[in-house]
Amino acid sequence: MAKAAKTTFRCSECGWTTLKWVGRCGECQAWGTVEESGAPTSTVIAPARVSTPARPITEISVETAHASPTGLDELDRVLGGGVVPGGVMLLAGEPGVGKSTLLLEVASLCADSGPVLYVTGEESTGQVRLRADRLGALSPKLFLAAENSVASLVSHVDAVAPSLLIVDSVQTMSSPDVAGVPGGVTQVREVAGALIRLAKERGIATVLVGHVTKDGSIAGPRLLEHLVDVVLQFEGDRHSQLRMLRAAKNRYGPTDEIGCFELTDSGILGLPDPSGLFLTRRNEPVPGTCVTVTLEGRRPLIAEVQALVASSNLPQPRRANSGLDTARVNMVMAVLERRARVRIANSDVYASTVGGVRLGEPSVDLALALAVAGSVRDEPLPRGVVAIGEVGLAGDVRAVTGVQRRLVEAQRLGFTRAIVPHHSEEPVEGIEVVGVDDVGGALRSAFPAPQPS
């Protein structure tokens, strides 16, 4: 007798399969996503008529696949030139970060070159119109529709024939062909598949807005990120006006570019030179501050690190930081205590960045060390000094990538002296480059001993 086919179980997030149910997926480690999928069936696929015959790649025309600028330079920088006809982008970000504001600005700019359809599933058309009035994003070629059904959305596409389609958001749309509530795994997968097919068949550049979970990842099945062409992350602290756009995936351009924006009452503005946001303008140097140059993708940004060391009567002194990686802050303080004899064990230490920027790159270590040491000594760094370098547990200062690019940016903004790791002191006209081997050497270079009178 033939054996009965065994039931299989499948993860709804990544597609991993197993012969028995488990509570946690063995591939993506997600909990509660493994569901019964029935017995596997072996079928023979019969040949069918092809829509277009295969051709040599040298005969394929690329004229219809060129990127079209959106008019927002910072967005075009991240996308690699603009939106591509038939390309599908997924824009994700926390609630209130400004996703809808950004897309309404983009829709208004793109409407100058062709009709744009903005489909909202979370707001009414009147609410979107009010925001457009405030932003000045009005255009007769910008069409609004409030829909939650993919079938109705297709009817709007037939009527408008847009060159750009914006769906805000994919979790609010539903398909009548499958069961499930809007936002569920089944509905999101089916809706995304239908919108991607629509975009590819008609050559419509499409932007999908996606929600995020508490840990910042994109909500819904991971398959959604695999299907789209571009995945964009819109980030920013709600207490700061700075917003950053990153490409986690881009089939048409680089993934190491970032776009900087400033969220204001009158809209969202691109910042081609955002370094000024991360510096404090003061007449005289202040102890406990140090300027560094960090790389966000391929873009150098000037940032300022501040530290305050104060005596403490507590049995366990406070350690607090804002905008910096807590583990690296604790490590740098331990290295200063042990390798450079900077006494901070019995002191409260507060570390922060300026302008709400978050610095997680190891090249910030040296600037943090100099800021903490300067606060302990109550001695400011000389004017025009920047520090770049990673600090190791042995107290050594390690090389980082892109030193030349960082130094050029520092020189452009008027800095005259840079403390960098040894063997990284590449000459740059207009700035003195000092190479150091360890934290002690960096402190001696930054805080020269006073000359006897």
Coordinates of C-alpha atoms in Angstrom, one line a residue:
M1 CA 0.0 0.0 0.0
A2 CA 1.2 3.5 -0.7
K3 CA 2.0 5.5 2.3
A4 CA -0.1 8.6 3.1
A5 CA 1.5 11.8 2.4
K6 CA 2.9 13.5 5.5
T7 CA 1.6 16.9 6.6
T8 CA 4.2 19.7 6.5
F9 CA 4.5 22.9 8.4
R10 CA 5.7 26.2 6.9
C11 CA 6.9 29.5 8.4
S12 CA 4.8 32.4 7.2
E13 CA 7.7 34.8 7.6
C14 CA 10.5 33.2 5.6
G15 CA 9.0 30.0 4.0
W16 CA 11.1 27.5 6.1
T17 CA 9.4 24.0 6.1
T18 CA 9.5 21.2 8.6
L19 CA 7.7 17.9 9.1
K20 CA 6.5 18.6 12.6
W21 CA 5.2 21.7 14.3
V22 CA 7.6 23.8 16.3
G23 CA 7.0 27.0 18.2
R24 CA 10.1 28.8 16.8
C25 CA 11.2 28.9 13.1
G26 CA 14.5 27.2 12.6
E27 CA 15.5 29.7 9.9
C28 CA 14.4 33.2 10.9
Q29 CA 14.0 32.4 14.6
A30 CA 10.5 34.0 14.7
W31 CA 8.1 32.7 17.3
G32 CA 4.5 31.5 16.5
T33 CA 4.9 31.7 12.7
V34 CA 5.0 28.0 11.8
E35 CA 1.7 26.9 10.5
E36 CA 0.3 23.7 8.9
S37 CA 0.5 23.9 5.1
G38 CA -0.8 20.5 4.1
A39 CA 0.8 17.6 2.4
P40 CA 3.3 18.4 -0.4
T41 CA 2.0 17.5 -3.8
S42 CA 4.2 16.4 -6.8
T43 CA 2.8 17.9 -10.0
V44 CA 4.1 18.0 -13.5
I45 CA 3.9 21.4 -15.1
A46 CA 2.8 21.4 -18.7
P47 CA 4.3 23.8 -21.1
A48 CA 2.3 26.9 -21.8
R49 CA 2.3 29.8 -24.3
V50 CA 4.9 32.4 -23.4
S51 CA 4.0 36.1 -23.3
T52 CA 7.2 37.3 -25.0
P53 CA 9.9 35.2 -26.5
A54 CA 13.4 35.1 -24.9
R55 CA 15.9 37.3 -26.7
P56 CA 19.7 37.8 -26.4
I57 CA 20.5 40.3 -23.7
T58 CA 22.4 42.5 -26.2
E59 CA 19.1 43.1 -28.0
I60 CA 17.1 44.3 -24.9
S61 CA 16.4 48.0 -24.9
V62 CA 17.1 49.9 -21.8
E63 CA 15.4 53.2 -22.9
T64 CA 12.3 52.4 -20.8
A65 CA 14.3 51.5 -17.7
H66 CA 16.1 54.8 -17.1
A67 CA 15.6 56.5 -13.8
S68 CA 13.5 59.7 -13.7
P69 CA 14.5 62.4 -11.1
T70 CA 11.8 63.1 -8.5
G71 CA 12.9 66.7 -8.0
L72 CA 14.0 66.0 -4.4
D73 CA 17.8 65.8 -4.7
E74 CA 18.4 63.9 -1.4
L75 CA 15.9 61.2 -2.4
D76 CA 17.4 60.9 -5.8
R77 CA 20.8 60.5 -4.2
V78 CA 19.6 57.5 -2.2
L79 CA 17.7 55.9 -5.2
G80 CA 20.6 56.3 -7.5
G81 CA 19.1 58.9 -9.8
G82 CA 15.4 58.7 -9.3
V83 CA 12.4 56.4 -9.8
V84 CA 12.5 53.6 -12.4
P85 CA 9.3 52.9 -14.4
G86 CA 7.9 49.5 -13.2
G87 CA 10.1 49.7 -10.1
V88 CA 8.5 49.0 -6.7
M89 CA 9.8 50.8 -3.6
L90 CA 9.0 50.0 0.0
L91 CA 9.3 52.9 2.4
A92 CA 9.3 52.0 6.1
G93 CA 9.6 54.0 9.3
E94 CA 8.2 54.6 12.8
P95 CA 4.9 56.3 13.2
G96 CA 5.2 60.1 13.1
V97 CA 8.6 60.1 11.5
G98 CA 7.3 61.9 8.3
K99 CA 6.7 59.2 5.7
S100 CA 3.4 60.6 4.4
T101 CA 4.9 64.1 4.4
L102 CA 7.9 63.1 2.4
L103 CA 5.7 61.2 -0.1
L104 CA 3.3 64.0 -0.5
E105 CA 6.2 66.3 -1.4
V106 CA 7.5 63.8 -3.9
A107 CA 4.0 63.4 -5.4
S108 CA 3.7 67.1 -5.9
L109 CA 7.1 67.4 -7.5
C110 CA 6.6 64.4 -9.8
A111 CA 3.1 65.7 -10.9
D112 CA 4.9 68.4 -12.9
S113 CA 6.0 65.7 -15.4
G114 CA 3.0 63.4 -15.4
P115 CA -0.1 62.3 -13.5
V116 CA 0.4 60.9 -10.0
L117 CA -2.1 58.8 -8.0
Y118 CA -1.9 58.9 -4.2
V119 CA -4.0 56.2 -2.6
T120 CA -4.5 56.5 1.1
G121 CA -5.9 53.8 3.3
E122 CA -5.4 55.5 6.7
E123 CA -6.7 59.0 6.1
S124 CA -9.6 60.6 4.2
T125 CA -8.9 62.7 1.1
G126 CA -9.9 65.8 3.0
Q127 CA -7.2 65.1 5.6
V128 CA -4.6 64.7 2.9
R129 CA -5.7 67.9 1.2
L130 CA -5.3 69.8 4.5
R131 CA -1.7 68.6 4.8
A132 CA -1.1 69.4 1.2
D133 CA -2.3 73.0 1.8
R134 CA 0.1 73.3 4.7
L135 CA 3.0 72.0 2.7
G136 CA 2.2 73.8 -0.5
A137 CA 2.0 70.5 -2.4
L138 CA -0.9 71.2 -4.7
S139 CA -1.0 70.2 -8.3
P140 CA -3.9 69.6 -10.8
K141 CA -2.1 66.4 -11.9
L142 CA -2.0 65.0 -8.3
F143 CA -5.0 62.7 -7.8
L144 CA -6.1 61.5 -4.4
A145 CA -8.2 58.4 -3.6
A146 CA -9.2 56.8 -0.3
E147 CA -9.4 53.1 -0.8
N148 CA -8.8 49.9 1.1
S149 CA -9.5 47.4 -1.7
V150 CA -6.9 46.4 -4.3
A151 CA -9.7 45.8 -6.9
S152 CA -10.9 49.4 -6.4
L153 CA -7.3 50.6 -6.6
V154 CA -6.9 49.0 -10.0
S155 CA -10.0 50.8 -11.3
H156 CA -8.4 54.1 -10.2
V157 CA -5.2 53.2 -12.0
D158 CA -7.2 52.5 -15.2
A159 CA -8.9 55.9 -14.9
V160 CA -5.9 58.0 -14.1
A161 CA -3.1 56.1 -15.9
P162 CA -0.4 57.5 -13.5
S163 CA 3.3 57.5 -14.0
L164 CA 3.8 57.3 -10.2
L165 CA 1.6 55.3 -7.8
I166 CA 1.8 55.8 -4.0
V167 CA 0.0 53.4 -1.6
D168 CA -0.2 54.5 2.0
S169 CA 0.0 51.9 3.4
V170 CA 0.2 48.4 2.2
Q171 CA -1.0 47.0 5.6
T172 CA -4.4 48.8 5.2
M173 CA -5.2 47.3 1.8
S174 CA -7.0 44.0 1.3
S175 CA -7.7 41.6 -1.5
P176 CA -11.1 40.0 -2.0
D177 CA -9.4 36.9 -3.4
V178 CA -8.0 35.7 -0.1
A179 CA -9.3 35.4 3.4
G180 CA -7.9 37.2 6.4
V181 CA -8.0 40.7 8.0
P182 CA -6.1 43.6 6.4
G183 CA -2.5 43.7 7.7
G184 CA -2.4 39.9 8.2
V185 CA 0.3 37.9 6.7
T186 CA -1.9 36.4 4.0
Q187 CA -3.4 39.7 3.0
V188 CA -0.1 41.6 3.0
R189 CA 1.5 38.9 0.8
E190 CA -1.4 38.9 -1.7
V191 CA -1.8 42.7 -1.8
A192 CA 2.0 43.2 -2.4
G193 CA 2.0 40.6 -5.1
A194 CA -0.9 42.2 -6.9
L195 CA 0.6 45.7 -6.7
I196 CA 4.0 44.4 -8.0
R197 CA 2.3 42.6 -10.9
L198 CA 0.4 45.8 -11.7
A199 CA 3.5 47.9 -11.6
K200 CA 5.6 45.6 -13.8
E201 CA 2.8 45.0 -16.4
R202 CA 2.1 48.7 -16.9
G203 CA 5.5 50.3 -16.2
I204 CA 4.3 52.4 -13.2
A205 CA 6.8 53.5 -10.6
T206 CA 5.2 52.4 -7.3
V207 CA 5.9 53.4 -3.7
L208 CA 4.5 51.3 -0.9
V209 CA 4.4 52.5 2.7
G210 CA 5.1 49.8 5.3
H211 CA 4.6 49.8 9.0
V212 CA 7.4 48.7 11.4
T213 CA 7.3 46.6 14.5
K214 CA 8.5 47.6 18.0
D215 CA 12.1 46.5 17.2
G216 CA 12.1 48.7 14.1
S217 CA 11.8 45.9 11.5
I218 CA 9.3 46.0 8.7
A219 CA 6.0 44.5 9.7
G220 CA 4.5 41.6 7.7
P221 CA 6.2 38.7 6.0
R222 CA 9.9 38.9 5.1
L223 CA 8.8 37.9 1.7
L224 CA 7.6 41.5 1.1
E225 CA 11.2 42.8 1.2
H226 CA 12.4 40.1 -1.2
L227 CA 9.7 40.9 -3.8
V228 CA 10.2 44.7 -4.0
D229 CA 13.0 46.4 -5.9
V230 CA 14.0 49.0 -3.3
V231 CA 13.7 49.0 0.5
L232 CA 14.0 52.4 2.1
Q233 CA 14.2 53.1 5.9
F234 CA 13.2 56.6 7.1
E235 CA 14.7 57.2 10.5
G236 CA 14.8 60.1 13.0
D237 CA 14.3 61.0 16.6
R238 CA 10.8 62.6 17.1
H239 CA 12.4 65.2 19.3
S240 CA 14.7 66.3 16.6
Q241 CA 14.1 67.8 13.2
L242 CA 16.7 65.7 11.5
R243 CA 15.5 62.8 9.3
M244 CA 17.7 60.3 7.5
L245 CA 16.8 58.0 4.6
R246 CA 18.7 54.8 4.0
A247 CA 18.5 52.1 1.3
A248 CA 18.6 48.7 2.8
K249 CA 18.1 47.2 -0.7
N250 CA 18.4 48.8 -4.1
R251 CA 18.4 46.9 -7.4
Y252 CA 18.9 50.1 -9.4
G253 CA 21.6 51.9 -7.4
P254 CA 23.9 51.9 -4.3
T255 CA 23.0 51.0 -0.8
D256 CA 25.7 53.0 0.9
E257 CA 24.1 56.4 0.3
I258 CA 22.0 58.3 2.8
G259 CA 19.7 61.3 2.4
C260 CA 19.4 64.0 5.0
F261 CA 16.2 65.9 5.5
E262 CA 14.9 68.6 8.0
L263 CA 11.3 68.3 9.1
T264 CA 9.7 71.7 9.5
D265 CA 6.2 73.2 9.9
S266 CA 6.2 74.1 6.2
G267 CA 7.3 70.6 5.0
I268 CA 10.3 68.5 4.6
L269 CA 13.5 70.0 3.2
G270 CA 16.6 68.2 1.8
L271 CA 19.9 69.0 3.5
P272 CA 22.8 68.8 1.0
D273 CA 25.2 69.9 3.8
P274 CA 23.8 68.8 7.2
S275 CA 27.1 69.0 9.1
G276 CA 26.1 72.3 10.6
L277 CA 23.3 70.7 12.6
F278 CA 25.7 68.6 14.6
L279 CA 28.0 71.3 15.8
T280 CA 27.6 73.9 18.6
R281 CA 28.6 77.4 17.7
R282 CA 30.5 79.0 20.5
N283 CA 33.0 81.8 20.9
E284 CA 35.5 80.0 23.1
P285 CA 36.4 76.3 23.4
V286 CA 34.7 74.4 26.3
P287 CA 36.2 71.5 28.2
G288 CA 34.6 68.1 27.5
T289 CA 33.8 68.6 23.8
C290 CA 35.5 67.1 20.7
V291 CA 34.6 67.1 17.1
T292 CA 34.8 64.0 14.9
V293 CA 34.0 63.0 11.3
T294 CA 31.7 60.0 10.8
L295 CA 30.8 58.2 7.6
E296 CA 27.1 57.6 6.9
G297 CA 27.4 55.4 3.9
R298 CA 29.8 57.2 1.6
R299 CA 28.9 60.6 3.1
P300 CA 31.2 62.3 5.7
L301 CA 29.4 64.2 8.4
I302 CA 30.9 66.4 11.0
A303 CA 29.6 65.7 14.5
E304 CA 30.4 66.8 18.0
V305 CA 30.7 64.6 21.1
Q306 CA 30.2 66.0 24.5
A307 CA 31.2 64.6 27.9
L308 CA 30.7 65.8 31.5
V309 CA 32.5 64.1 34.4
A310 CA 31.4 65.1 37.9
S311 CA 32.3 63.8 41.3
S312 CA 29.8 61.4 42.8
N313 CA 28.9 60.4 46.4
L314 CA 27.0 57.3 45.2
P315 CA 28.3 53.8 45.7
Q316 CA 27.8 53.2 42.0
P317 CA 28.4 56.3 39.9
R318 CA 26.0 57.2 37.1
R319 CA 26.8 56.3 33.5
A320 CA 24.4 57.9 31.0
N321 CA 24.7 58.6 27.3
S322 CA 22.5 59.9 24.5
G323 CA 23.2 59.2 20.8
L324 CA 26.1 56.9 21.5
D325 CA 26.5 53.1 21.8
T326 CA 26.4 52.3 25.5
A327 CA 28.7 49.4 25.2
R328 CA 31.4 51.4 23.4
V329 CA 31.1 54.3 25.9
N330 CA 31.7 51.9 28.8
M331 CA 34.6 50.3 27.0
V332 CA 36.3 53.7 26.2
M333 CA 36.0 54.8 29.8
A334 CA 37.5 51.5 31.0
V335 CA 40.5 52.0 28.6
L336 CA 41.0 55.5 29.8
E337 CA 41.0 54.4 33.4
R338 CA 43.4 51.5 32.9
R339 CA 45.7 52.5 30.0
A340 CA 45.8 56.3 30.3
R341 CA 45.4 56.7 34.1
V342 CA 42.4 59.0 33.7
R343 CA 40.6 58.6 37.1
I344 CA 36.9 58.4 36.5
A345 CA 35.9 55.3 38.5
N346 CA 34.3 57.4 41.3
S347 CA 32.7 60.0 39.0
D348 CA 29.5 60.4 37.2
V349 CA 30.0 60.4 33.5
Y350 CA 27.5 61.8 31.0
A351 CA 28.1 61.5 27.2
S352 CA 26.0 62.9 24.4
T353 CA 26.0 64.0 20.8
V354 CA 24.8 67.4 19.4
G355 CA 21.8 67.8 17.1
G356 CA 20.1 64.4 17.9
V357 CA 22.4 62.4 15.6
R358 CA 23.2 58.8 16.6
L359 CA 26.8 57.8 16.2
G360 CA 27.5 54.0 16.3
E361 CA 30.7 54.0 14.2
P362 CA 33.9 52.9 16.0
S363 CA 35.7 55.9 14.6
V364 CA 34.0 58.0 17.2
D365 CA 35.9 56.3 20.1
L366 CA 38.9 58.6 20.0
A367 CA 36.8 61.8 20.1
L368 CA 34.8 60.4 23.0
A369 CA 38.1 59.6 24.9
L370 CA 39.4 63.1 24.3
A371 CA 36.1 64.6 25.4
V372 CA 36.0 62.6 28.7
A373 CA 39.7 63.3 29.4
G374 CA 39.2 67.0 28.7
S375 CA 36.3 67.1 31.2
V376 CA 38.4 65.4 33.8
R377 CA 41.2 67.8 33.3
D378 CA 38.8 70.8 32.9
E379 CA 40.9 71.7 29.9
P380 CA 39.4 72.4 26.4
L381 CA 40.8 71.1 23.2
P382 CA 42.5 73.8 21.0
R383 CA 40.3 75.4 18.5
G384 CA 40.0 73.7 15.1
V385 CA 40.9 70.1 16.2
V386 CA 39.1 66.9 15.1
A387 CA 39.8 63.4 16.2
I388 CA 39.2 60.2 14.2
G389 CA 40.0 56.7 15.3
E390 CA 38.9 53.4 16.9
V391 CA 40.2 52.7 20.4
G392 CA 41.2 49.1 21.2
L393 CA 41.2 47.3 24.6
A394 CA 45.0 47.5 24.7
G395 CA 44.8 51.3 24.5
D396 CA 45.9 51.3 20.9
V397 CA 44.3 53.6 18.3
R398 CA 43.2 51.6 15.2
A399 CA 42.8 52.7 11.7
V400 CA 39.3 53.3 10.2
T401 CA 38.1 53.5 6.6
G402 CA 37.8 56.6 4.5
V403 CA 40.3 58.8 6.5
Q404 CA 41.1 60.8 3.4
R405 CA 37.5 61.6 2.7
R406 CA 36.9 62.6 6.3
L407 CA 39.9 64.9 6.4
V408 CA 38.8 66.6 3.2
E409 CA 35.4 67.3 4.8
A410 CA 37.0 68.6 8.0
Q411 CA 39.3 70.9 6.0
R412 CA 36.3 72.2 4.0
L413 CA 34.6 73.3 7.2
G414 CA 37.6 75.1 8.5
F415 CA 39.3 72.7 10.8
T416 CA 43.1 73.0 10.9
R417 CA 44.4 70.0 12.9
A418 CA 43.4 66.3 12.9
I419 CA 44.4 63.5 15.3
V420 CA 44.2 60.2 13.4
P421 CA 45.6 56.7 13.8
H422 CA 49.3 56.2 12.9
H423 CA 49.9 55.1 9.3
S424 CA 46.6 56.9 8.4
E425 CA 48.1 60.4 8.3
E426 CA 47.4 61.1 4.6
P427 CA 48.4 64.7 3.7
V428 CA 45.5 67.0 3.0
E429 CA 46.2 70.6 2.0
G430 CA 45.2 73.1 4.6
I431 CA 45.0 70.8 7.6
E432 CA 47.8 69.4 9.9
V433 CA 47.5 65.6 10.3
V434 CA 48.9 64.1 13.5
G435 CA 49.3 60.3 13.7
V436 CA 49.1 58.6 17.1
D437 CA 49.6 55.0 18.2
D438 CA 47.7 54.8 21.5
V439 CA 45.3 56.8 23.7
G440 CA 48.2 58.2 25.7
G441 CA 49.8 59.6 22.6
A442 CA 46.4 61.1 21.6
L443 CA 46.1 62.8 25.0
R444 CA 49.6 64.3 24.7
S445 CA 48.9 65.6 21.2
A446 CA 45.6 67.0 22.2
F447 CA 46.6 68.5 25.5
P448 CA 50.2 69.7 25.2
A449 CA 52.0 70.4 28.4
P450 CA 52.4 74.1 29.2
Q451 CA 55.9 75.4 28.4
P452 CA 57.9 76.6 31.4
S453 CA 58.3 80.4 31.6

